[in-house]
Coordinates of C-alpha atoms and ligand atoms in Angstrom, one line a residue:
X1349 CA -266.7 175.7 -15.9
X1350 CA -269.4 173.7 -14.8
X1351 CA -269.1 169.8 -14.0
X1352 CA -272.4 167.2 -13.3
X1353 CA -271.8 165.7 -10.5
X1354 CA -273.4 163.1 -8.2
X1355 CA -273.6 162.5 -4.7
X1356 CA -273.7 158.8 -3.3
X1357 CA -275.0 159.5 0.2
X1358 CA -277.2 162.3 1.8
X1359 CA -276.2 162.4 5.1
X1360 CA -274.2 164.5 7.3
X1361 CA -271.2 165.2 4.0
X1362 CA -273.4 164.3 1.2
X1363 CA -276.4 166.7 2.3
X1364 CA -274.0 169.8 2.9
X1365 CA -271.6 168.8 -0.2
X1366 CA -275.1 168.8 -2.4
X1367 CA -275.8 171.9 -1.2
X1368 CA -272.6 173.8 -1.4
X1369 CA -271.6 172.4 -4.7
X1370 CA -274.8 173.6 -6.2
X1371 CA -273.9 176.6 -4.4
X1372 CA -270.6 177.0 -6.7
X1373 CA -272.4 177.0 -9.7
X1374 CA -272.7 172.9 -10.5
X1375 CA -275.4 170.9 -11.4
X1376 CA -275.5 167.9 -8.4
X1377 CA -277.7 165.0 -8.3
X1378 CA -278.2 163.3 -4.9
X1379 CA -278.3 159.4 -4.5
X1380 CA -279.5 157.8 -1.2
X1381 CA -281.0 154.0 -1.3
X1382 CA -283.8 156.1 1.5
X1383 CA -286.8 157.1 -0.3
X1384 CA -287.3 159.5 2.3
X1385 CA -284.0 161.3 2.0
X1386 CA -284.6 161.3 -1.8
X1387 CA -288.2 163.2 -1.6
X1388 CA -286.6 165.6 1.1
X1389 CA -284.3 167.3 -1.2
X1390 CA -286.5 166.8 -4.2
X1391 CA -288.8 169.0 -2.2
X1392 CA -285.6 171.6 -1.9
X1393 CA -285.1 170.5 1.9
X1394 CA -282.3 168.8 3.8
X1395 CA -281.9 165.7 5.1
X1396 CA -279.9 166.9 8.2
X1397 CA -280.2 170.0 10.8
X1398 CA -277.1 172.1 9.5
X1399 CA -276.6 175.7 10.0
X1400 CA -277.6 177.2 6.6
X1401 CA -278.0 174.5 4.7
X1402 CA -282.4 174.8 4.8
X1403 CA -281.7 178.1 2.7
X1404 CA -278.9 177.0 0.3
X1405 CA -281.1 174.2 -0.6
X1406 CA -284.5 175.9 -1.0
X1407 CA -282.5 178.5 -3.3
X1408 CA -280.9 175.8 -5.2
X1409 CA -283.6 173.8 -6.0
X1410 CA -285.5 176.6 -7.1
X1411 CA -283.3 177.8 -9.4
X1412 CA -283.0 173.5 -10.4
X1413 CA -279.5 172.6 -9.8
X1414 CA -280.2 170.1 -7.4
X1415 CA -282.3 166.7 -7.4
X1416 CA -282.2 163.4 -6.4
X1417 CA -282.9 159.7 -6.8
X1418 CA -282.5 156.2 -6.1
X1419 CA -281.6 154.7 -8.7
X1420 CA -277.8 154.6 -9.3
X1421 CA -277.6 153.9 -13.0
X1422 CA -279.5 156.6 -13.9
X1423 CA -277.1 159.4 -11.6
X1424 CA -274.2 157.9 -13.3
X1425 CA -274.9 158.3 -17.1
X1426 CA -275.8 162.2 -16.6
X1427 CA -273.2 162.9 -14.6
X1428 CA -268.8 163.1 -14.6
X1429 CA -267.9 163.0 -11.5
X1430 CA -269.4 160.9 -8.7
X1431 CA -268.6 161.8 -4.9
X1432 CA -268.8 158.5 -2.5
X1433 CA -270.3 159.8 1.0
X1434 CA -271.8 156.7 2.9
X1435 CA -270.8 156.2 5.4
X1436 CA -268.0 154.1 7.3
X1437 CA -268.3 153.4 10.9
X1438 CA -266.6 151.4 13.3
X1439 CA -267.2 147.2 13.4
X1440 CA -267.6 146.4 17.2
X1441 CA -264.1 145.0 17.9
X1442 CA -262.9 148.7 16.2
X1443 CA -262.0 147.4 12.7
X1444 CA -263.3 149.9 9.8
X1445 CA -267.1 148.8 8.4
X1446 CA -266.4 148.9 4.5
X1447 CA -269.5 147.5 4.1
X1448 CA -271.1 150.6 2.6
X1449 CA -268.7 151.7 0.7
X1450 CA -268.3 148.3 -1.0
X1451 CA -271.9 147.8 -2.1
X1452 CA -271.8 151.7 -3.3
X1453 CA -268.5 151.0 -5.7
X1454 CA -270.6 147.4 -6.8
X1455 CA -273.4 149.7 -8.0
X1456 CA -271.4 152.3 -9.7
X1457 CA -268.9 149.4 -11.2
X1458 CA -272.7 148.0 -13.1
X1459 CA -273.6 151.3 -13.7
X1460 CA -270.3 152.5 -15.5
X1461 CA -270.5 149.0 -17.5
X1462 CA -273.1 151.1 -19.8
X1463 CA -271.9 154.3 -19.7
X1464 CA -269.6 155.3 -22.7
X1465 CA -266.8 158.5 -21.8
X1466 CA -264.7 158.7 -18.6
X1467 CA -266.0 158.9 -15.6
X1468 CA -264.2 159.9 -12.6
X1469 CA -265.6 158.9 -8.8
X1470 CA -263.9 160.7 -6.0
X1471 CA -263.7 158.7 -2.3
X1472 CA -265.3 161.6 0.0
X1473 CA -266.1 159.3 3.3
X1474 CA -263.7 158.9 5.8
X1475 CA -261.6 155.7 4.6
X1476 CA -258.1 154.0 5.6
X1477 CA -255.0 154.0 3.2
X1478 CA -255.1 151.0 0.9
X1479 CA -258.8 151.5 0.1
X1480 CA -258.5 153.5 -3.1
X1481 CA -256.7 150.8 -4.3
X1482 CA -259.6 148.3 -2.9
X1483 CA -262.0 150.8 -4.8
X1484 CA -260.2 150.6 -8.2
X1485 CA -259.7 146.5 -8.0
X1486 CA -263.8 146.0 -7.5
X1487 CA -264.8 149.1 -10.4
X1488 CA -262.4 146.9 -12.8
X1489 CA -263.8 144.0 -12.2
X1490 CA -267.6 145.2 -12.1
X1491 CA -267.8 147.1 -14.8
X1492 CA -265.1 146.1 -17.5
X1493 CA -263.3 149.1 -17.8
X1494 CA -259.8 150.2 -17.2
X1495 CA -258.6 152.4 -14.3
X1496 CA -256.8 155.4 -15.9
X1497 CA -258.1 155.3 -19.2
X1498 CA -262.0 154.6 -19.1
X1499 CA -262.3 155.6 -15.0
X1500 CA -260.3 157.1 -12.2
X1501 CA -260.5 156.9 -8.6
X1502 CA -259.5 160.1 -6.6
X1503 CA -259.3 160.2 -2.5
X1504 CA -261.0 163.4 -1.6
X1505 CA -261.4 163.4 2.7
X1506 CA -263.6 165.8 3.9
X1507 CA -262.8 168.0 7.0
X1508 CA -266.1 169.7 7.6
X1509 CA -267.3 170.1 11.3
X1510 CA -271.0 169.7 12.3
X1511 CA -272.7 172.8 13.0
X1512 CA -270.1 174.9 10.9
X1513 CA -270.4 172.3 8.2
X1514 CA -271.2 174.9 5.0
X1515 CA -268.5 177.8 6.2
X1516 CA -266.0 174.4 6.5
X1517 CA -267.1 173.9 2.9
X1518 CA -266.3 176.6 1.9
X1519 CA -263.5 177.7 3.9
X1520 CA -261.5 174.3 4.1
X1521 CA -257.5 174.7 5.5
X1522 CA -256.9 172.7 2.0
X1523 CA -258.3 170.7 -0.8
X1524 CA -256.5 167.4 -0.7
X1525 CA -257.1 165.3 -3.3
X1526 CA -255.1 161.8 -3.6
X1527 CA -254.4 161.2 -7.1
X1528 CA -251.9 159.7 -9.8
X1529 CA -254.2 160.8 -12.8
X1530 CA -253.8 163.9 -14.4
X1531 CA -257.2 163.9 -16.3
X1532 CA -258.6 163.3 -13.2
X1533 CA -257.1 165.7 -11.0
X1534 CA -257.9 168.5 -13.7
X1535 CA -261.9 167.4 -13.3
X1536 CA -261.4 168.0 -9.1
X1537 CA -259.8 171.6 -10.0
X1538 CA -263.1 172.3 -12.0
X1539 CA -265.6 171.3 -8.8
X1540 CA -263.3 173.3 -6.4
X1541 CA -262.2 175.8 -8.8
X1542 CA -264.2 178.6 -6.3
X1543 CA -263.1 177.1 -2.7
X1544 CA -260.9 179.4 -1.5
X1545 CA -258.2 177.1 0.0
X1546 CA -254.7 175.7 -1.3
X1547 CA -255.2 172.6 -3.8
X1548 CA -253.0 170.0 -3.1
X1549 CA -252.2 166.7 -5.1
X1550 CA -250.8 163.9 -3.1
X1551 CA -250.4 160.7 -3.2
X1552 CA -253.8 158.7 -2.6
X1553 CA -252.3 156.6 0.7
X1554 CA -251.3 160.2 1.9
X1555 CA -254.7 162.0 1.4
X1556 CA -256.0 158.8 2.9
X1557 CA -254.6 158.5 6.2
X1558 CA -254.6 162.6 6.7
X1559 CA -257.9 162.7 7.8
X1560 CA -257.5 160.1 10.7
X1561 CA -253.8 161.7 11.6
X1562 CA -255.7 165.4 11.7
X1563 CA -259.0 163.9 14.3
X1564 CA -256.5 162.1 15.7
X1565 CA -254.8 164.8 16.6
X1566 CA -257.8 167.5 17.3
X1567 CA -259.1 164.4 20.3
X1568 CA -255.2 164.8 21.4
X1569 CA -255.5 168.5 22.0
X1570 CA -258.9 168.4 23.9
X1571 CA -257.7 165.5 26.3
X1572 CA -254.6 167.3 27.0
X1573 CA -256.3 170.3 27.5
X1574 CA -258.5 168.5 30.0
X1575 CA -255.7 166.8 31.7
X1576 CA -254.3 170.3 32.0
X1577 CA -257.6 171.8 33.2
X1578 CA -258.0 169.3 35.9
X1579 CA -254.9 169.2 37.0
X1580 CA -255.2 173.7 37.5
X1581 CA -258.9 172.5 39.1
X1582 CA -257.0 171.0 41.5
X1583 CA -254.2 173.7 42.7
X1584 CA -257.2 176.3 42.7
X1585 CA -255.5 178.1 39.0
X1586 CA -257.8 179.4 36.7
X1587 CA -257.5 176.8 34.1
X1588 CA -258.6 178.6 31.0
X1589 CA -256.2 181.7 31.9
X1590 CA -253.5 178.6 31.6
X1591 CA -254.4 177.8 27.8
X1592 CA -255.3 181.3 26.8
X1593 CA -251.4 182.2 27.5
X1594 CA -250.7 179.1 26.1
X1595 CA -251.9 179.5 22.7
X1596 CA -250.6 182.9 22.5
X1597 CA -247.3 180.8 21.7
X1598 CA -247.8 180.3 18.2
X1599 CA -244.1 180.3 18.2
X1600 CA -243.5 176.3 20.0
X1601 CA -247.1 176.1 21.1
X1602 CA -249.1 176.4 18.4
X1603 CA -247.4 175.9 15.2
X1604 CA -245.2 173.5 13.2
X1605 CA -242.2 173.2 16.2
X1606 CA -241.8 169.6 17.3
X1607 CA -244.1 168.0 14.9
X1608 CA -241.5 166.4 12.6
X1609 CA -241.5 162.5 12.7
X1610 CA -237.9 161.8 14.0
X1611 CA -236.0 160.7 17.2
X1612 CA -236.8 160.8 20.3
X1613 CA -237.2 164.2 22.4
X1614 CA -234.3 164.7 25.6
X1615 CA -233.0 167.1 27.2
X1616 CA -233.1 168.9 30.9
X1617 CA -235.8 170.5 30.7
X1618 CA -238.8 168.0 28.7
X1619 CA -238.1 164.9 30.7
X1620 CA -237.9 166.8 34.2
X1621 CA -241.0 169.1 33.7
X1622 CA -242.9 166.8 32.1
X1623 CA -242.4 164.1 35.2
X1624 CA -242.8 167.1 37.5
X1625 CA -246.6 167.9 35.9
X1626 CA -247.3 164.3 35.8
X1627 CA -246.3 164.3 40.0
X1628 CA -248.4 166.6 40.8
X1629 CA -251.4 165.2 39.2
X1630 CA -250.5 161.9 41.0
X1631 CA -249.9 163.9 44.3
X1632 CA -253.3 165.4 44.0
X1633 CA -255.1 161.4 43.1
X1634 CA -255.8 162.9 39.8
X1635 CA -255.2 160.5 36.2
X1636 CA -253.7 161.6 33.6
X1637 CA -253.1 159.2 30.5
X1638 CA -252.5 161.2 28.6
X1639 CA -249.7 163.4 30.0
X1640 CA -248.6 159.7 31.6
X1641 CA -248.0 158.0 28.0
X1642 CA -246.0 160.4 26.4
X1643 CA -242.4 158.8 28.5
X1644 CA -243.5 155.6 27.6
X1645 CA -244.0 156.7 23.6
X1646 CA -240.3 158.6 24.1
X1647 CA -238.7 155.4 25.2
X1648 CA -240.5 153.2 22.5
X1649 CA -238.7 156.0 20.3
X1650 CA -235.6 154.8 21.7
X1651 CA -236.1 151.0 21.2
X1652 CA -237.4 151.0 18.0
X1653 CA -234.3 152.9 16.8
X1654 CA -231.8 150.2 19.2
X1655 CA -233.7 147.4 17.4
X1656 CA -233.2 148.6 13.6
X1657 CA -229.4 149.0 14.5
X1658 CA -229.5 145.8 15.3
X1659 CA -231.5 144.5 12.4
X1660 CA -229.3 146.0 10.1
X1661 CA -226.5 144.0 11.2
X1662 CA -223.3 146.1 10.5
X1663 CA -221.0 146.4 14.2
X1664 CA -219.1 149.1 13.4
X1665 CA -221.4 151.9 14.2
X1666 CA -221.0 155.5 14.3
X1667 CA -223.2 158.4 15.9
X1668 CA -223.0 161.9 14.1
X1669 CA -224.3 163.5 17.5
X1670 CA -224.7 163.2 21.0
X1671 CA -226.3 166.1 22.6
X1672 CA -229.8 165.9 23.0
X1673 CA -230.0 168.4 19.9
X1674 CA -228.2 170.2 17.2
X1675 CA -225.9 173.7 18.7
X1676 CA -225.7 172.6 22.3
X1677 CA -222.9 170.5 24.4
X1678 CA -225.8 169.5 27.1
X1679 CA -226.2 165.6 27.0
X1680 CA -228.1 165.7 30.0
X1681 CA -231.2 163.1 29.2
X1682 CA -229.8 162.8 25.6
X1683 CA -231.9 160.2 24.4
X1684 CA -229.1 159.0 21.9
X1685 CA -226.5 158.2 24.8
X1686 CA -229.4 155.6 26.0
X1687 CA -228.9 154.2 22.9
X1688 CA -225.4 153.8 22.5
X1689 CA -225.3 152.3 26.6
X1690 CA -227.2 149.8 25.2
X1691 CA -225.5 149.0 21.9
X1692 CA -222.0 149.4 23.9
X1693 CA -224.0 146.1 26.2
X1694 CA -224.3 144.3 23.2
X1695 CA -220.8 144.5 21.7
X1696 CA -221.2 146.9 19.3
X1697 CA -217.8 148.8 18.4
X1698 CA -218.9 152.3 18.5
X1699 CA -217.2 155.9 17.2
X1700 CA -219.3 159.0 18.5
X1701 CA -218.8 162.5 16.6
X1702 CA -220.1 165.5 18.1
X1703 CA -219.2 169.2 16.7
X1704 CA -220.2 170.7 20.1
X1705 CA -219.1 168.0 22.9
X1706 CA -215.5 167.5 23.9
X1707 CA -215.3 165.7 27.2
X1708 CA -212.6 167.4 28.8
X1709 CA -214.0 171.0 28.7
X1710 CA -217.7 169.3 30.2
X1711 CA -218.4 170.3 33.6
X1712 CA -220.8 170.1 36.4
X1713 CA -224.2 168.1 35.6
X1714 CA -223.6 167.4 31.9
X1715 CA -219.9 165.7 32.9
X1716 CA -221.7 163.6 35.8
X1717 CA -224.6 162.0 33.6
X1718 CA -222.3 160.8 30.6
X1719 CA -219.8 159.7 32.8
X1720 CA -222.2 157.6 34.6
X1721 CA -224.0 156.2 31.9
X1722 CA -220.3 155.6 29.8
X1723 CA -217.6 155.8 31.9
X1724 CA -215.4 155.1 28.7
X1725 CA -216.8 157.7 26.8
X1726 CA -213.8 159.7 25.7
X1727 CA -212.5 156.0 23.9
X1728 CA -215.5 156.5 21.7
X1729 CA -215.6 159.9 21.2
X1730 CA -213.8 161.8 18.5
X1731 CA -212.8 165.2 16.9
X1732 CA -212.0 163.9 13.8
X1733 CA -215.9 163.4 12.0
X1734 CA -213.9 162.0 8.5
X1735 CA -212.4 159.1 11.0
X1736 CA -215.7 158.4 12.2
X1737 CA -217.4 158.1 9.0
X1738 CA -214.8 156.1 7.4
X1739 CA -214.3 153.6 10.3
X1740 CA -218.1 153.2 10.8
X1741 CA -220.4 150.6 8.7
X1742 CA -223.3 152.2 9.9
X1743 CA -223.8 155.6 10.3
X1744 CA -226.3 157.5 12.2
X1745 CA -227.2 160.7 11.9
X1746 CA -228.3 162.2 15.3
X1747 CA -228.4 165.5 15.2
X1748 CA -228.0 167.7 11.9
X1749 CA -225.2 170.3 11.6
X1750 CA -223.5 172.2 8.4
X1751 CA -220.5 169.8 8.4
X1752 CA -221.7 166.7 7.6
X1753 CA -222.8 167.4 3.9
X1754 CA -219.7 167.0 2.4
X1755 CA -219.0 163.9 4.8
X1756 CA -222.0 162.2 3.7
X1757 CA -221.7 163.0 0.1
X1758 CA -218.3 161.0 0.1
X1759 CA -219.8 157.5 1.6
X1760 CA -219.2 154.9 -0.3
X1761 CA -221.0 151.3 -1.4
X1762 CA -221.2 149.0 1.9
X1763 CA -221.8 151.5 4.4
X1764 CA -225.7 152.8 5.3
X1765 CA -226.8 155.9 7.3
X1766 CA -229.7 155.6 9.3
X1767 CA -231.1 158.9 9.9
X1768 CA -232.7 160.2 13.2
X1769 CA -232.8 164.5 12.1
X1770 CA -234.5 164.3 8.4
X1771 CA -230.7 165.5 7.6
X1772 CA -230.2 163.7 4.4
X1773 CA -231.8 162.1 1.6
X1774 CA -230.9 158.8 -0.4
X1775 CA -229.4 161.6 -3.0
X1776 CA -227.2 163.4 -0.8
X1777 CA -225.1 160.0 1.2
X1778 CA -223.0 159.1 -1.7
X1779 CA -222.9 155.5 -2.7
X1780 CA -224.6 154.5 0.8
X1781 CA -227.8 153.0 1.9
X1782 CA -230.0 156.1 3.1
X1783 CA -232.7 154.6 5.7
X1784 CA -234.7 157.2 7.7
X1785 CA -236.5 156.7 11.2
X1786 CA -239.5 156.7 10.1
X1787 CA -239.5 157.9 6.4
Ligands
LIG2188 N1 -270.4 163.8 9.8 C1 -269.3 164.4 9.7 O1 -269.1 165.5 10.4 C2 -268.2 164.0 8.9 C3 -267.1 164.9 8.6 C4 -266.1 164.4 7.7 C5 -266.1 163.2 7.2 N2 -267.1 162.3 7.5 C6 -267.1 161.0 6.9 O2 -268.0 161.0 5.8 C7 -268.7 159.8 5.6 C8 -270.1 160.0 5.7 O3 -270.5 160.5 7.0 P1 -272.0 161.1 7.3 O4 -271.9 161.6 8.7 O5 -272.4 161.9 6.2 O6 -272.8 159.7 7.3 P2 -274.4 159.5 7.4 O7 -274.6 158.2 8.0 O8 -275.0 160.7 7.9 O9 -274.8 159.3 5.8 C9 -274.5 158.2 5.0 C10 -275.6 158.1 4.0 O10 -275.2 157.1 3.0 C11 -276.4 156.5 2.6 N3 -276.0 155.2 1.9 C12 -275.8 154.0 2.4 N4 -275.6 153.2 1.3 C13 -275.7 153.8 0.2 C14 -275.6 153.5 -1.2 N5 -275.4 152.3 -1.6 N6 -275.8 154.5 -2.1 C15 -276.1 155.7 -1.7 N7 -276.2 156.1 -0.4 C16 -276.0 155.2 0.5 C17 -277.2 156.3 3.9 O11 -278.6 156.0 3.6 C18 -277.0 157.7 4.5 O12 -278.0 158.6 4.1 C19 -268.1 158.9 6.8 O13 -267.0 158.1 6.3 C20 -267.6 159.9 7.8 O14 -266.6 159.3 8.6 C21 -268.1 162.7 8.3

């Protein structure tokens, strides 16, 4: 079904979403406070150089499914839906410019005053979590109205590139809209209802933050690839051979392996390679900040956790885990022993439980590191993971095997688990506290 909408902003999004939208069978009306952007696609021209988007415009405003004005008011009483695209840049000490945005949702708040029937005004630009919230508190307040009944405010971040801008439209890896009103939500379905792409209804803080965490990570991916590259520059190996084997590993490479928010990584392979790589580069007067931050972010990993043990102020602590992951014996590098060293400094009693690791049957390497990092470890360690739980006012879960379900389900009032592996929820510990890392 067809749904009036407007566009506030014709640049870069608002240009290409006018055009596209049209495209999908709506009826848009641009706004833009620049006359000249106005006349442009009154004349069925964009305001932009985008691949495609001279024709889609031409056609559309032949066929009269497109306009646009300046005056706010009047886009606002004939249409439902109103997309916000101005835009949001950076202030010079790197804080977010609202500025925009803010006089934009002033206008529409006046507009709405006069406008009887819902309307429903959908955040587009680029815009950090707690601004939907912002949005709502200033529409209120300008126009009267009530947020959920007489107006809603959806976050809708865009993920279009430049230059592919009308084929991202179109063929977006989702449609995230951040949104707690049904009513709402059901409009957004309508104006995507022929993108061909997964719909998904979050929460408005998550759909907020996603677009900085996704360019966040795409300027992550490029710098380590040109910390790579330079680094093969340098040792004379072709470079782009090096990434083209490397993302034909869609199995850890490319893919969802290692990108759950949890402890920090260990091991006797990451830490070694990774300072081995990062050698070379030095060796060969080359930086690399990238490749040279990620120890320092592993040990913050390790601190942060220390530090919330401590904060939570229970001494009897016990660790379900000690190899540097679930299924192995190897605590070579195990970030979690680091942990515990410290904690042991500090007077904590500690009980250790680990499926896999039974001190007297460790050899070579893997005996040497825990024995020098605790020499006392076999007082702390234990076969017995019901003794551990039930002598420990804090328990942390390190790595996540079978067993502990039952365990945990059997906690009772007083004790809390603190959760490194995304093993357990607040409704599978029992009567405990449930805290996770970082969820
Ligand atoms: N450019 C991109 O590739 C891209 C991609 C995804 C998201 N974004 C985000 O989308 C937002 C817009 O980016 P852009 O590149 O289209 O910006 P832009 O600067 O090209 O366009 C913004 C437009 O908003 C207009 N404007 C300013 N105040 C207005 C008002 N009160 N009413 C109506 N229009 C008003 C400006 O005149 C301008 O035409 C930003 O938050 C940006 O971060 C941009």
């Amino acid at each position: 079904m067809n749904v009036n909408i407007s566009i506030f902003g014709l640049g870069y999004v608002g240009c290409v979403g006018l055009g596209c939208l049209a495209q999908t069978g709506h009826r848009v009306i641009g706004v833009d406070p620049q006359k000249s952007k106005v006349d442009f696609i009154n004349a069925g021209r964009a305001t932009i150089i985008e691949t495609g988007i001279d024709q889609i415009l031409a056609k559309q405003h032949e066929a009269g499914n497109i306009s646009a004005t300046t005056d706010c008011a009047e886009a606002i009483s004939r249409t439902e839906v109103s997309f916000i695209c101005v835009g949001t840049p950076s202030t010079p000490n790197g804080h977010l410019d609202l500025g925009a945005i803010l006089h934009v949702v002033e206008e529409i708040g006046t507009a709405l005053k006069n406008k009887p029937g819902r309307h429903v005004i959908a955040l587009r630009s680029t815009v950090l979590p707690g601004t939907n919230e912002k949005v709502v508190k200033l529409l209120e307040s300008c126009s009267g109205k009530i947020h959920g009944q007489d107006f809603a405010v959806v976050s809708n971040p865009e993920f279009l590139r430049e230059a592919t801008a009308v084929e991202d439209f179109h063929k977006p890896p989702f449609t995230l809209i951040g949104s707690r009103i049904e009513w709402a939500t059901d409009v957004l379905k309508r104006v995507y209802a022929s993108v061909q792409a997964p719909f998904l209804v979050v929460e408005p803080e998550v759909a907020e933050l996603m677009k900085y965490v996704c360019n966040s990570y795409h300027a992550l991916k490029i710098t380590f690839a040109n910390e790579v590259g330079n680094i093969c520059e340098r040792l004379n190996i072709d470079s782009r051979k090096v990434m083209e084997i490397f993302c034909l590993d869609t199995k850890l490479n490319i893919s969802k392996a290692y990108l759950k928010p949890g402890f920090a990584y260990g091991g006797s392979c990451l830490p070694k390679d990774l300072k081995a790589l990062r050698t070379i580069a030095h060796d060969h007067y080359l930086e690399c900040p990238v490749l040279e931050g990620i120890e320092r972010s592993n040990e913050l990993q390790k601190e942060l956790v220390c530090r919330e043990i401590q904060r939570l102020g229970k001494r009897k602590v016990g660790f379900l885990g000690l190899s540097f992951k679930a299924g192995t014996d190897d605590l070579r590098e195990s970030p979690i022993v680091d942990v515990i060293e410290r904690l042991l400094g500090k007077g904590f009693s500690v009980l250790v439980y680990d499926e896999h690791v039974h001190i007297s049957s460790l050899t070579g390497a893997n005996r040497e590191f825990i024995l020098q990092k605790i020499p006392y470890i076999s007082s702390f360690i234990s076969d017995d993971l019901k003794k551990v739980v039930e002598n420990s006012e804090l328990i942390v879960i390190v790595n996540n095997e079978p067993r502990l379900k039952a365990v945990l389900a059997a906690l009772g009032p007083g004790q809390v688990v603190y959760d490194l592996a995304n093993a357990a929820s607040s409704q599978t510990v029992g009567k405990a506290q449930y805290l996770g890392v970082s969820w």
